[in-house]
Coordinates of C-alpha atoms in Angstrom, one line a residue:
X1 CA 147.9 75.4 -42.2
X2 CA 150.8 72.9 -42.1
X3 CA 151.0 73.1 -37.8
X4 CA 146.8 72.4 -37.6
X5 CA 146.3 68.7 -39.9
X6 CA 143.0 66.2 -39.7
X7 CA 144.1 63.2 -37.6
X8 CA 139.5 62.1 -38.1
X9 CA 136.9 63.1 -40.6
X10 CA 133.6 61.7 -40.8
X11 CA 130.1 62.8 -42.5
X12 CA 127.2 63.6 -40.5
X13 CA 124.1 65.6 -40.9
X14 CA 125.6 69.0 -38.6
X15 CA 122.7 70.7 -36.1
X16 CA 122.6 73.4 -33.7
X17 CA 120.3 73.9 -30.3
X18 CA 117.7 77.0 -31.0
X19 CA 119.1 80.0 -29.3
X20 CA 115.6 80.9 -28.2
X21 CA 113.6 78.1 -27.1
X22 CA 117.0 75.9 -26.3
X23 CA 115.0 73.3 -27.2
X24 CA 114.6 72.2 -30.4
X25 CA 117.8 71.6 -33.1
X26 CA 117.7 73.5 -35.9
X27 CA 119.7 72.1 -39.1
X28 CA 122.9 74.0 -39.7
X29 CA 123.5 72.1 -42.9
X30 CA 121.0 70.9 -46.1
X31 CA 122.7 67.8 -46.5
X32 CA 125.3 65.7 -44.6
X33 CA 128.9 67.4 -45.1
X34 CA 132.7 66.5 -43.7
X35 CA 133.6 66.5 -39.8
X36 CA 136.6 66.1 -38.9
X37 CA 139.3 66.2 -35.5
X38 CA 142.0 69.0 -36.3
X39 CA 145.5 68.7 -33.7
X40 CA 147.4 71.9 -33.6
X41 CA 150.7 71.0 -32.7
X42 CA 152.0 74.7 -31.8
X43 CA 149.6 75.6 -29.2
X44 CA 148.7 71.5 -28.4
X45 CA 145.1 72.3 -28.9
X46 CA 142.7 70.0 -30.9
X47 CA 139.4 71.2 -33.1
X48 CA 136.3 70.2 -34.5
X49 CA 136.0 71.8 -37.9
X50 CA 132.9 71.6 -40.3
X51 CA 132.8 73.2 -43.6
X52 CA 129.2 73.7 -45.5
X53 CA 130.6 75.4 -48.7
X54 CA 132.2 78.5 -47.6
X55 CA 130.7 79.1 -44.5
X56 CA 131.9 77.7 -41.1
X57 CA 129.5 75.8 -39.2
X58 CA 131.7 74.3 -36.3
X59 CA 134.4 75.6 -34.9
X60 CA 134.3 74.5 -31.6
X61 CA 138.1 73.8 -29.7
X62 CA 137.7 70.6 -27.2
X63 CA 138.4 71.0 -23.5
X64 CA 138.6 68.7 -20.9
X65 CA 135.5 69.6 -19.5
X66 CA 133.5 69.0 -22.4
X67 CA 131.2 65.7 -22.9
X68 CA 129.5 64.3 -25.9
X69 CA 126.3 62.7 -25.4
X70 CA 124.4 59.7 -27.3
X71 CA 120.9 61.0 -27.3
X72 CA 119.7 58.1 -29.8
X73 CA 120.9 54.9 -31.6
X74 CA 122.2 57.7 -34.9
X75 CA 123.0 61.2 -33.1
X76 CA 125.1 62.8 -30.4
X77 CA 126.0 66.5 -28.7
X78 CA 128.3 67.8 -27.0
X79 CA 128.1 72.0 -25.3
X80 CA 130.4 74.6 -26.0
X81 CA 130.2 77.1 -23.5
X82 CA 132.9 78.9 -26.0
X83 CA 130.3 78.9 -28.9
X84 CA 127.5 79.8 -26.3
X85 CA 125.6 77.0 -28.0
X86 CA 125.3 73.2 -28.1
X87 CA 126.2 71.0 -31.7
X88 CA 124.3 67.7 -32.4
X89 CA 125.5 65.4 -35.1
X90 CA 123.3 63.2 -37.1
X91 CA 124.8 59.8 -38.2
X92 CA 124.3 57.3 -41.3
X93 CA 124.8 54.4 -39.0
X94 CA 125.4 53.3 -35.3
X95 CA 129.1 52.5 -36.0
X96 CA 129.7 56.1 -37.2
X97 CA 128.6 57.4 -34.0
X98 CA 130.5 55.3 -32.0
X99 CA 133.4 56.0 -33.6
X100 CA 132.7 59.3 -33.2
X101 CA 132.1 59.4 -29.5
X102 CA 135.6 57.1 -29.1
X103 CA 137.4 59.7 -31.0
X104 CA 135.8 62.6 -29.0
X105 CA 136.7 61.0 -25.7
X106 CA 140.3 60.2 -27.2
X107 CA 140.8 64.1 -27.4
X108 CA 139.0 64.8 -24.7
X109 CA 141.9 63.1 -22.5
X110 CA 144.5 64.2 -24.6
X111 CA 143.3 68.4 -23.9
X112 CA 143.6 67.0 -20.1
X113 CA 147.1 66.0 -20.4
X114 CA 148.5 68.7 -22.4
X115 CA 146.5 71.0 -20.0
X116 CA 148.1 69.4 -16.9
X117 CA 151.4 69.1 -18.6
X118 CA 151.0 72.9 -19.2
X119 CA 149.9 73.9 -15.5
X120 CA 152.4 71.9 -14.5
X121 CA 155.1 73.6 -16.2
X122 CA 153.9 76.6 -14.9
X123 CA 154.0 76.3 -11.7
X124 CA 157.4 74.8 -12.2
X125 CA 158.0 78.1 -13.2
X126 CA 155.9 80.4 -10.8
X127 CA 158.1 78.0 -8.3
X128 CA 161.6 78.9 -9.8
X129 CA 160.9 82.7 -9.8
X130 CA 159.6 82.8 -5.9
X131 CA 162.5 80.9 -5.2
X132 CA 164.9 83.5 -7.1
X133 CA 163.6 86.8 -5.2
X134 CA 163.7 84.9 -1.1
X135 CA 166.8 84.3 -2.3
X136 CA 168.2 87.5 -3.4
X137 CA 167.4 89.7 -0.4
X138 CA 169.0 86.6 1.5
X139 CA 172.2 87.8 -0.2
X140 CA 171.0 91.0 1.1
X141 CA 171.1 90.1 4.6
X142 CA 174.2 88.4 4.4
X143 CA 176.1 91.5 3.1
X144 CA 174.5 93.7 5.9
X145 CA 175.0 90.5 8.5
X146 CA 178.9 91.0 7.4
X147 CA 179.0 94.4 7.5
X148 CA 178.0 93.9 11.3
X149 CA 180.2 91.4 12.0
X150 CA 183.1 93.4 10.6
X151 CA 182.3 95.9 12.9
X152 CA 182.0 93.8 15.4
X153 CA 185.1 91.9 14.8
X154 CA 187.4 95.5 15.1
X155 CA 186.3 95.1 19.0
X156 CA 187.3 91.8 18.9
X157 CA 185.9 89.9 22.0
X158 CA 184.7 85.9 22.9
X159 CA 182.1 85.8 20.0
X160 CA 184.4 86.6 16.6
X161 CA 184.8 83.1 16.6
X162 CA 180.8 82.2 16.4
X163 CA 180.5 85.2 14.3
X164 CA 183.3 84.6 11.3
X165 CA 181.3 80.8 11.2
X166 CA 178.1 82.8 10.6
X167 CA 179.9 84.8 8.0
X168 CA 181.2 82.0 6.7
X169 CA 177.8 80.1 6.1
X170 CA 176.3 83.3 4.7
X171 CA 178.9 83.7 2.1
X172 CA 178.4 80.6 0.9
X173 CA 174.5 80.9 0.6
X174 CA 175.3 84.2 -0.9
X175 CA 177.7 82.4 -3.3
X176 CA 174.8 79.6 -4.1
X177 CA 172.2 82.2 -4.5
X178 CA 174.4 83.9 -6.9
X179 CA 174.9 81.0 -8.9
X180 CA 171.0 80.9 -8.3
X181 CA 170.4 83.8 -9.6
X182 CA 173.0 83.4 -12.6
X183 CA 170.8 79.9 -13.6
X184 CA 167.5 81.8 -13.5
X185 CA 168.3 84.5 -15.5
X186 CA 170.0 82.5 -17.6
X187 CA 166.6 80.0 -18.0
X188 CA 164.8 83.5 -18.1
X189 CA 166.7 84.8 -21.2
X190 CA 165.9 81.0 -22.5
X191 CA 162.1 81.7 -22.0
X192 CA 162.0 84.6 -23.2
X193 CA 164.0 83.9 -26.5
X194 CA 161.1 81.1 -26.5
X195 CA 158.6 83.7 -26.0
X196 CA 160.2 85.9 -28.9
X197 CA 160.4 83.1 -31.0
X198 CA 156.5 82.0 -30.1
X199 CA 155.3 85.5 -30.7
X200 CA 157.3 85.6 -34.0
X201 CA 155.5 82.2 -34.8
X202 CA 152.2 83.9 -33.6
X203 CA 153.0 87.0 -35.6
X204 CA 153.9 85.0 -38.7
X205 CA 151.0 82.6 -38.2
X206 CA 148.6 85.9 -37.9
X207 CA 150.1 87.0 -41.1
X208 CA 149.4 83.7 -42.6
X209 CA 146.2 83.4 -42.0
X210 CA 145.7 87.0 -43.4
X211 CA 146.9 85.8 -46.2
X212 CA 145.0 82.6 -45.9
X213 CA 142.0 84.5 -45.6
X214 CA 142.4 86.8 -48.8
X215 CA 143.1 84.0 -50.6
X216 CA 139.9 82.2 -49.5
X217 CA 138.0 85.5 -49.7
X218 CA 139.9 85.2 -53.4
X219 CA 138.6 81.8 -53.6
X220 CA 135.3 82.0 -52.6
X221 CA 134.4 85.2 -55.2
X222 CA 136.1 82.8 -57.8
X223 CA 133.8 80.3 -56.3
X224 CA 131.1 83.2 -56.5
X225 CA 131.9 83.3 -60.2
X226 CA 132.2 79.7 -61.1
X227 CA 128.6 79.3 -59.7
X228 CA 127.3 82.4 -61.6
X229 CA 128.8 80.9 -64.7
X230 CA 127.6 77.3 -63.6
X231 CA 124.3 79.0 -63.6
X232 CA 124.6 80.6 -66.6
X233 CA 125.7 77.6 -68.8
X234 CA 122.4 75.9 -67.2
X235 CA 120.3 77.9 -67.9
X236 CA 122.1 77.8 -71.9
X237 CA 122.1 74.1 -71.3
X238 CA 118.1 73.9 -70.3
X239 CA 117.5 76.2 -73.1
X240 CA 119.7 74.0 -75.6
X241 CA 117.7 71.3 -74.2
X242 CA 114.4 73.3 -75.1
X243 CA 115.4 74.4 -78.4
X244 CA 116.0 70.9 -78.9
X245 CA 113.0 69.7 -77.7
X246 CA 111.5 72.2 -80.1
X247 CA 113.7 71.0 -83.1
X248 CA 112.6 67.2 -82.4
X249 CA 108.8 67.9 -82.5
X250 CA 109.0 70.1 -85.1
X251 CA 111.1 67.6 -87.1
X252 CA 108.4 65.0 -85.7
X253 CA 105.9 67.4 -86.8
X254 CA 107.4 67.7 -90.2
X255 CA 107.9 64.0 -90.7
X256 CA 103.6 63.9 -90.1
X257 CA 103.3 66.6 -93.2
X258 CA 105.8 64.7 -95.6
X259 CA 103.7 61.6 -94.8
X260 CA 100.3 63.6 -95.3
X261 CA 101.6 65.0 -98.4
X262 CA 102.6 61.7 -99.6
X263 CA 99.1 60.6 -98.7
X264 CA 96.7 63.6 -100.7
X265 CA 99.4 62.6 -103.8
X266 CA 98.3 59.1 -103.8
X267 CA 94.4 60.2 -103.4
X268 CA 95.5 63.0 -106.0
X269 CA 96.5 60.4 -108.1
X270 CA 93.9 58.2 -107.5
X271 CA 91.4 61.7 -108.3
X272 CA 93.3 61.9 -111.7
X273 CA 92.8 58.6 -112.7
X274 CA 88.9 58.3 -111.5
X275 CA 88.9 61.8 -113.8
X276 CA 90.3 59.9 -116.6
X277 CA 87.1 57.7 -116.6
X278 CA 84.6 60.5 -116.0
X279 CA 83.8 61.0 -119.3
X280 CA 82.9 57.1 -119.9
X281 CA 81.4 57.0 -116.8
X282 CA 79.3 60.0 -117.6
X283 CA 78.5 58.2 -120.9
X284 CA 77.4 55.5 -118.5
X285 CA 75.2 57.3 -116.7
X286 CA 73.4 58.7 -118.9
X287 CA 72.8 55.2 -120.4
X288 CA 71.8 54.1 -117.3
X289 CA 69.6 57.3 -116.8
X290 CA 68.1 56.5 -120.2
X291 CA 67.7 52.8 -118.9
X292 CA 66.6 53.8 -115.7
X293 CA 64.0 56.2 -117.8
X294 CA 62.7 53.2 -119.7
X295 CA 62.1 51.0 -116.6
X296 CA 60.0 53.5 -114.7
X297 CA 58.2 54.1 -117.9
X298 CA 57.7 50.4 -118.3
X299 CA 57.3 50.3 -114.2
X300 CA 54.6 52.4 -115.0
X301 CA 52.8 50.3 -117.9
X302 CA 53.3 47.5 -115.8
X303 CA 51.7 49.3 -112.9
X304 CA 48.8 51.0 -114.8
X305 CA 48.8 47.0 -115.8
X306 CA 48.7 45.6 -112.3
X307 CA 45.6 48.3 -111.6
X308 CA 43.6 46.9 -114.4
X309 CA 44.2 43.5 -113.7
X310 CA 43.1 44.7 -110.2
X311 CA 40.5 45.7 -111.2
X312 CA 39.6 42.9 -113.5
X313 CA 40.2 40.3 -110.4
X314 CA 37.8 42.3 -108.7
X315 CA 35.2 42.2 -111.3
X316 CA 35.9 38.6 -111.4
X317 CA 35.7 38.0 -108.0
X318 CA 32.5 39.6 -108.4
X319 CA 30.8 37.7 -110.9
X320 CA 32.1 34.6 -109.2
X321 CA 30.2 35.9 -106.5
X322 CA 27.0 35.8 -108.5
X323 CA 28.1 32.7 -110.4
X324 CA 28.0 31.4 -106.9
X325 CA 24.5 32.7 -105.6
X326 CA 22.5 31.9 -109.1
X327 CA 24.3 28.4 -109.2
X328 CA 23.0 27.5 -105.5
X329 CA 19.5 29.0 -106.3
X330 CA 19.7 27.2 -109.8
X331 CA 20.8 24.3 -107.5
X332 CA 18.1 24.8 -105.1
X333 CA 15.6 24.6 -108.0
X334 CA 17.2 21.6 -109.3
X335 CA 16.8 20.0 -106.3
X336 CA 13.2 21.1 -106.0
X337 CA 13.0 19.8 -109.4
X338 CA 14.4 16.4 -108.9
X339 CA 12.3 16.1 -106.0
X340 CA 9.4 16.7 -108.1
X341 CA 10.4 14.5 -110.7
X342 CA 11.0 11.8 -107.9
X343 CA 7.3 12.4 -106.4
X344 CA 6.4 11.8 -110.0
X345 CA 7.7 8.5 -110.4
X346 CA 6.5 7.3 -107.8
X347 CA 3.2 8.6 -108.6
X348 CA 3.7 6.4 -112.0
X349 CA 4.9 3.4 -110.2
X350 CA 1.6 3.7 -108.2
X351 CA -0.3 4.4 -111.0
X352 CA 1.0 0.9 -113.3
X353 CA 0.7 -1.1 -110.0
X354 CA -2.8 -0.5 -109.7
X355 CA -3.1 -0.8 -113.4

């Protein structure tokens, strides 16, 4: 854990291409969670780690050859032929993105280096080791090259000369190959007490992460537990929160009956009063009945009155009637009469005219 340390983090909605249709993104997170750029500085490798709770939804290592893409103004992708899948990353904002992408290509070309650097020493080394075996069966050649030209030098002759020059030349590339071979194995005992010492860091970073991983296995079935008990003391909490609920309508509920109560003792004691006066009232009633007897009897009279005088009025009407017909006959006569008496007059003026 302390060789592998976030040099970027970010937040971003995490997605994944659909395995079957390789078209369409299915979300590989609910909600947006942590990014981030990991550098391992043992093996010189760099990582894109995203954690969703306890599971692991990218792991992806960056190689050169990898390229992330701006497909829109908020989101990006980028294939991992490793993963066998391709990542996209939704982003709050344009900036996010960007910085994103600049980071990516930043350890993009850093994987390039370090691989180069790598092949490089490599070959520096495939080089050195091809260089050590020509050399040694040189040496080889040299010794049997002597032996010859020992043998040849016992006959002695014109060509020892040229020959002990040869011999001389070959020693000395036998002695350079020696030391050669001396500074080889001496750089191969180096590389492979770095080898020991990288598989004893491999061995011990295995181990480590063994023990990294029981105690996130720990971790997560504490986790596993926490939640269960998070759950548990919610589901106490919402029912606290019923009972509650309960408690503050029956105390509402209560609070109505204390006021109702208080309301039937008032009209109780407004009953209890109004019995009080029963008795007089009941005493007035039955005066009033007694009254009220009286004025319908008298109603009565008065009606058995107002019949008579009826009946009177029409009797007078009546007789007005008649008063009416015999005084306009007795007026009719009276008129017959006065003419009469007028024709007589005159008869009587006539008569003491003529007189």
């Amino acid at each position: 854990m302390k060789r592998e340390q976030p040099i970027f983090t970010t937040r971003a909605h995490v997605f994944q291409i659909d395995p079957s249709t390789k078209k369409n993104w299915v979300p590989a997170s609910k909600q947006a969670v942590t990014v981030s750029y990991f550098y391992d500085s043992t093996r010189n490798s760099y990582r894109i780690i995203s954690v969703d709770g306890a599971k692991v939804i990218i792991n992806s290592t960056i190689t050169p050859n990898m390229t992330f893409t701006k497909t829109s103004q908020k989101f990006g992708q980028w294939a991992d032929s490793r993963a066998n899948t391709v990542f996209g990353l939704g982003f709050p904002s344009e900036q996010q993105l960007t910085k994103f992408a600049e980071k990516f290509q930043e350890v993009k070309e850093a994987a390039k280096l370090a691989r180069d650097r790598s092949q490089e020493k490599i070959e520096t080394s495939s080089n050195h080791s091809q260089e050590s075996g020509r050399e040694t069966p040189s040496s080889t050649r040299a010794s049997s090259v002597n032996g010859t030209d020992d043998e040849k030098a016992s006959h002695g002759g014109p060509a020892e000369t040229h020959l002990k020059s040869e011999n001389d030349k070959l020693k000395i590339a036998l002695a350079q190959s020696s030391s050669n071979v001396k500074k080889w194995e001496t750089e191969l005992q180096t590389l492979r007490e770095s080898n020991a010492r990288l598989t004893t860091a491999l061995q011990e970073s295995a181990a480590s992460i063994e023990h990294w991983k029981k105690q996130f296995s720990a971790c997560k079935e504490e986790n596993d537990q926490l939640r269960s008990k998070i759950e548990e003391l919610e589901e106490q909490c919402n029912e606290i929160n019923k009972e509650k609920e309960r408690n503050a309508q029956l105390s509402r509920r209560l609070q109505e009956l204390e006021t109702e109560l208080q309301d039937k003792e008032l009209e109780l004691e407004e009953l209890r009063k109004q019995g009080e006066i029963i008795p007089q009232l009941m005493s007035e009633c039955e005066s009033v009945s007694q009254q009220l007897q009286d004025a319908e009897n008298k109603n009565k009279d008065l009606e058995e009155k107002v019949r008579t005088l009826r009946t009177e009025v029409e009797e007078s009407k009546h007789r007005q009637t008649n008063l009416k017909t015999e005084l306009k006959n007795f007026l009719d006569v009276l008129d017959g009469k006065i003419d009469e008496l007028h024709d007589f007059r005159q008869g009587l003026s006539k008569l003491g005219v003529d007189n």
